[in-house]
Short mmCIF file of C-alpha atoms and ligand atoms in Angstrom, two decimals:
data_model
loop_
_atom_site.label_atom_id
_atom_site.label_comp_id
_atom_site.label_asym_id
_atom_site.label_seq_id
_atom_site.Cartn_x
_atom_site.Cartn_y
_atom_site.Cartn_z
CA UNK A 1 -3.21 -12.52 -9.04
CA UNK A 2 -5.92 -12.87 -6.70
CA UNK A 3 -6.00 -13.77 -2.82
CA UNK A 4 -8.67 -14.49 -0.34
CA UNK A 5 -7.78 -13.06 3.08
CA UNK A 6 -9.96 -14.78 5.54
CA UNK A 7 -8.94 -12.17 8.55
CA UNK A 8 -7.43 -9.05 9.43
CA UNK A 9 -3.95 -11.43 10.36
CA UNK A 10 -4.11 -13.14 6.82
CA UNK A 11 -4.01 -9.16 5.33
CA UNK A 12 -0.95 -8.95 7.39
CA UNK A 13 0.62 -11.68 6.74
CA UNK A 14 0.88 -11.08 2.74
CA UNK A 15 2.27 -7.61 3.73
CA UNK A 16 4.82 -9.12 5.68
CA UNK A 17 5.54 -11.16 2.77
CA UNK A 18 5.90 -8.55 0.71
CA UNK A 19 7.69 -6.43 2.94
CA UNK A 20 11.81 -8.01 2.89
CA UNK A 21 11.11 -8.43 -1.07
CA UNK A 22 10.82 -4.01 -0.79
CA UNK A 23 13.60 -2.21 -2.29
CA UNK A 24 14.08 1.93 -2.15
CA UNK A 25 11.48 3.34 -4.68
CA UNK A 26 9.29 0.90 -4.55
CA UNK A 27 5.37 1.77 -5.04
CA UNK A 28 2.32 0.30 -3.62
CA UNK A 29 -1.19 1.70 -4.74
CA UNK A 30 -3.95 0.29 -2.61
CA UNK A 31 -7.44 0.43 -3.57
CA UNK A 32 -10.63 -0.48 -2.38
CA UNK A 33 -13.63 1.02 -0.45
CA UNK A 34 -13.73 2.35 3.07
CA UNK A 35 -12.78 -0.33 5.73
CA UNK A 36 -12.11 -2.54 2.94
CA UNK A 37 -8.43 -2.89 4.34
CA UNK A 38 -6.16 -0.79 2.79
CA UNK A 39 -4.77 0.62 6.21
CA UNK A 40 -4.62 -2.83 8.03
CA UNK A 41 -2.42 -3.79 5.23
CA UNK A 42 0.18 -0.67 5.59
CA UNK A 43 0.21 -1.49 9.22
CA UNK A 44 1.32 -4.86 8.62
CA UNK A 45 3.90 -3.45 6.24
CA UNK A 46 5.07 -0.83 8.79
CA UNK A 47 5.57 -3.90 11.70
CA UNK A 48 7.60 -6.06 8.95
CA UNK A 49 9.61 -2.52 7.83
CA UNK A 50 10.52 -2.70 11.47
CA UNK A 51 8.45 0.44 12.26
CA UNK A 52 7.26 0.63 15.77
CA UNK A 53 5.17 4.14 15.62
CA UNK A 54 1.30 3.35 15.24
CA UNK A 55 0.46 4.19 11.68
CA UNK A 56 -2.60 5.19 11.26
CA UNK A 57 -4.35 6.66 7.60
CA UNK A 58 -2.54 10.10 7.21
CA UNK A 59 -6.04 11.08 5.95
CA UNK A 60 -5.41 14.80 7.28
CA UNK A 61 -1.50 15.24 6.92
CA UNK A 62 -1.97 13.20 2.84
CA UNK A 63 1.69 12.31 3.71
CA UNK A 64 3.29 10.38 6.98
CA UNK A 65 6.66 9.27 6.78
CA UNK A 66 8.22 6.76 8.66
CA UNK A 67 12.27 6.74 9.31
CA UNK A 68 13.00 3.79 11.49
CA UNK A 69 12.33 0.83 9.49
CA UNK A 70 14.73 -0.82 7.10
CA UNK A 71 13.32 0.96 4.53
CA UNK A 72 11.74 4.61 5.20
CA UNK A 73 7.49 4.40 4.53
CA UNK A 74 6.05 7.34 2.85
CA UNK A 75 2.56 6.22 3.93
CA UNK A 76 0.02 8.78 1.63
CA UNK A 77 -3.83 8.86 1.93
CA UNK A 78 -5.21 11.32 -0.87
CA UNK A 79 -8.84 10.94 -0.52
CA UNK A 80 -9.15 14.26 -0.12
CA UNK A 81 -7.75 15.09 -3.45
CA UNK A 82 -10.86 14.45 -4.94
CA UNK A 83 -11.49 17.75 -6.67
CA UNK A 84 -7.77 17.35 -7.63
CA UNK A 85 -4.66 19.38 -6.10
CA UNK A 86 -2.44 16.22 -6.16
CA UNK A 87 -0.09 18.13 -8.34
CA UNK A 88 1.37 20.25 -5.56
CA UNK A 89 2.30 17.29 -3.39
CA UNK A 90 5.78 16.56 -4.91
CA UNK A 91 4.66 12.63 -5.19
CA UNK A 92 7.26 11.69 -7.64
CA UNK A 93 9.76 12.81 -5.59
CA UNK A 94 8.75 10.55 -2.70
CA UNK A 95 8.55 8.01 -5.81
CA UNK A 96 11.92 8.00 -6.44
CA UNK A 97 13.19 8.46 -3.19
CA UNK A 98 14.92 5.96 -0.88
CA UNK A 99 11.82 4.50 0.75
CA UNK A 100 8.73 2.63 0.05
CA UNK A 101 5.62 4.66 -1.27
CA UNK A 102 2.34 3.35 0.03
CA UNK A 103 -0.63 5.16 -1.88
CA UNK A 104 -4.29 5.05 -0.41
CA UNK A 105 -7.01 6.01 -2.78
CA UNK A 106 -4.48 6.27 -6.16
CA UNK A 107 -7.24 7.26 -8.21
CA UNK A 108 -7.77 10.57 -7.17
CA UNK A 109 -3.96 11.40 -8.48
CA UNK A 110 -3.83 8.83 -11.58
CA UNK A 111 -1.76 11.41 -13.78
CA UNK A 112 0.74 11.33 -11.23
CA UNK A 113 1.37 7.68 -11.30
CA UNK A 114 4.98 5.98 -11.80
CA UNK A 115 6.14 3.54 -14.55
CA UNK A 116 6.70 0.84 -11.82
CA UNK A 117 4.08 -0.14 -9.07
CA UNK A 118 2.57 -3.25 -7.64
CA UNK A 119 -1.17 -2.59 -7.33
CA UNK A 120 -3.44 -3.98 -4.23
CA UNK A 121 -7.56 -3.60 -4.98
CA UNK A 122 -8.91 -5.01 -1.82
CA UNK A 123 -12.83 -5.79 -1.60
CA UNK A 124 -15.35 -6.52 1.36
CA UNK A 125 -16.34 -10.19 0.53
CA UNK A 126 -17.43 -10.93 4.50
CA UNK A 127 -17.29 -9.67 7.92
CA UNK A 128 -13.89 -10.90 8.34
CA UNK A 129 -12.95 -12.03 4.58
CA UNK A 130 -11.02 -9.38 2.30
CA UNK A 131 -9.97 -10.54 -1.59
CA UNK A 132 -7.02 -8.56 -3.16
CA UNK A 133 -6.64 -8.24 -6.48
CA UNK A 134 -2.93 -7.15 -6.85
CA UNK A 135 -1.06 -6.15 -10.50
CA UNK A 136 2.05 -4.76 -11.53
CA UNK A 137 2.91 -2.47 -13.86
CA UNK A 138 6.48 -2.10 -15.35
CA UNK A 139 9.74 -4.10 -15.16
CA UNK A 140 10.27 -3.55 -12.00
CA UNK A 141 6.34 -4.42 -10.40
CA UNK A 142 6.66 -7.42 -12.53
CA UNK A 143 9.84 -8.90 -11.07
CA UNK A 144 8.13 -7.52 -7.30
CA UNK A 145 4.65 -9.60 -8.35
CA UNK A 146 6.77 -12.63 -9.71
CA UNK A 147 9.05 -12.82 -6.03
CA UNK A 148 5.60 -11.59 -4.16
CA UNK A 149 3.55 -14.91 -5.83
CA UNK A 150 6.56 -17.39 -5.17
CA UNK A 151 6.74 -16.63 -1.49
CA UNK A 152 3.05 -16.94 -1.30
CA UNK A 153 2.98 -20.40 -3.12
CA UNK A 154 6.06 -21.31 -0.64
CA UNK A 155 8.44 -21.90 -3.66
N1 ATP B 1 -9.49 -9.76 6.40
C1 ATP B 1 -9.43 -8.48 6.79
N2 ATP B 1 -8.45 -7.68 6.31
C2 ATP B 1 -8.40 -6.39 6.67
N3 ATP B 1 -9.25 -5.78 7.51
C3 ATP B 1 -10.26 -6.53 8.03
C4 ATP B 1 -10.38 -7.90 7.69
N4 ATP B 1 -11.45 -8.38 8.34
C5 ATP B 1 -11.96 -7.38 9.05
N5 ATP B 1 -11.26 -6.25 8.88
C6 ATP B 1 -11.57 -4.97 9.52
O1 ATP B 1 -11.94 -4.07 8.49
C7 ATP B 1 -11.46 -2.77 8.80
C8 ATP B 1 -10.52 -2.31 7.70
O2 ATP B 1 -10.22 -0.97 7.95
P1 ATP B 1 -9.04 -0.20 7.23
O3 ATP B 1 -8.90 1.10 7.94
O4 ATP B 1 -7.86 -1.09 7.12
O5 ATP B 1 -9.67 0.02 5.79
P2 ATP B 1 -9.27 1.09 4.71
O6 ATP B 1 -9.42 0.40 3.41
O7 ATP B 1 -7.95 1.67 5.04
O8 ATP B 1 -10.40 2.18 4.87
P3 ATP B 1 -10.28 3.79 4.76
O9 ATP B 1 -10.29 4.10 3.31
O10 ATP B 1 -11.50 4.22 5.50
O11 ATP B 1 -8.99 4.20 5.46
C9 ATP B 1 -10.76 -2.85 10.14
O12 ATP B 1 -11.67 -2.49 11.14
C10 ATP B 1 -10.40 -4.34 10.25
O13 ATP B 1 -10.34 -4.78 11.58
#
């Protein structure tokens, strides 16, 4: 499914309509160049979770978690994994735990991903335009993609 986002709001918005559809062990992977939006996103996320702490990219820390919501937010940024070392993290235990995993820059630990996950590639198509690109994978991401694309249509 694809989606134009005309403005940083619009990005927040679809989180936020994804967010009450979020159940414990959820996982997002969002991809997509630097600035292209993947951050702006989680934030909106966060704010519809109910999370009032700034989130910012946990480019440094690779994991921030967030308690307060009604879900917890395991908010991960693994751009530095490059070269690898993803292993060590102890992803799939944040995977299957009781919040929502948010993934920045999946790629660099693609051996490490789940059998469920809804999947968010978000390009730079203007100064303030974003499209998305989002998939699912498993039973799970499908039925999350299938209640994500009805709220959007307004079904
Ligand atoms: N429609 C839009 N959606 C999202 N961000 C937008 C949009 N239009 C403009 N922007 C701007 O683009 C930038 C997106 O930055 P953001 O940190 O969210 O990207 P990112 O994909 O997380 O990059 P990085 O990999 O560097 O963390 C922000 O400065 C935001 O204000």
């Amino acid at each position: 499914m694809k989606q134009t986002l005309e403005s940083v709001t619009a990005t927040q918005q679809l989180a936020a309509q994804l967010a009450p559809l979020l159940q414990p062990g959820d996982v997002l992977l969002l991809t997509g160049e630097l600035g292209a939006g993947k951050t702006t996103f989680t934030q909106g996320l966060a704010h519809a979770l109910g999370i009032k702490r700034y989130v910012k990219s946990p480019t440094f820390t690779l994991i921030r978690e967030y308690q307060e919501g009604r879900l917890p937010l395991y908010h991960m940024d693994v751009y530095r994994l490059e070269n690898g070392g993803g292993d060590d993290l102890g992803l799939e235990e944040y995977f299957d735990g009781d919040g929502v995993s948010v993934v920045e820059w999946p790629q660099f630990v693609a051996d490490l991903w789940p059998a469920n996950y809804l999947s968010f590639d978000f390009s730079r198509t203007g100064d303030q335009q974003r499209q998305v690109q989002i998939t699912a994978q498993g039973q799970r991401g499908t039925a999350l993609l299938q209640a994500l694309a009805e709220v959007m249509n307004g079904k």
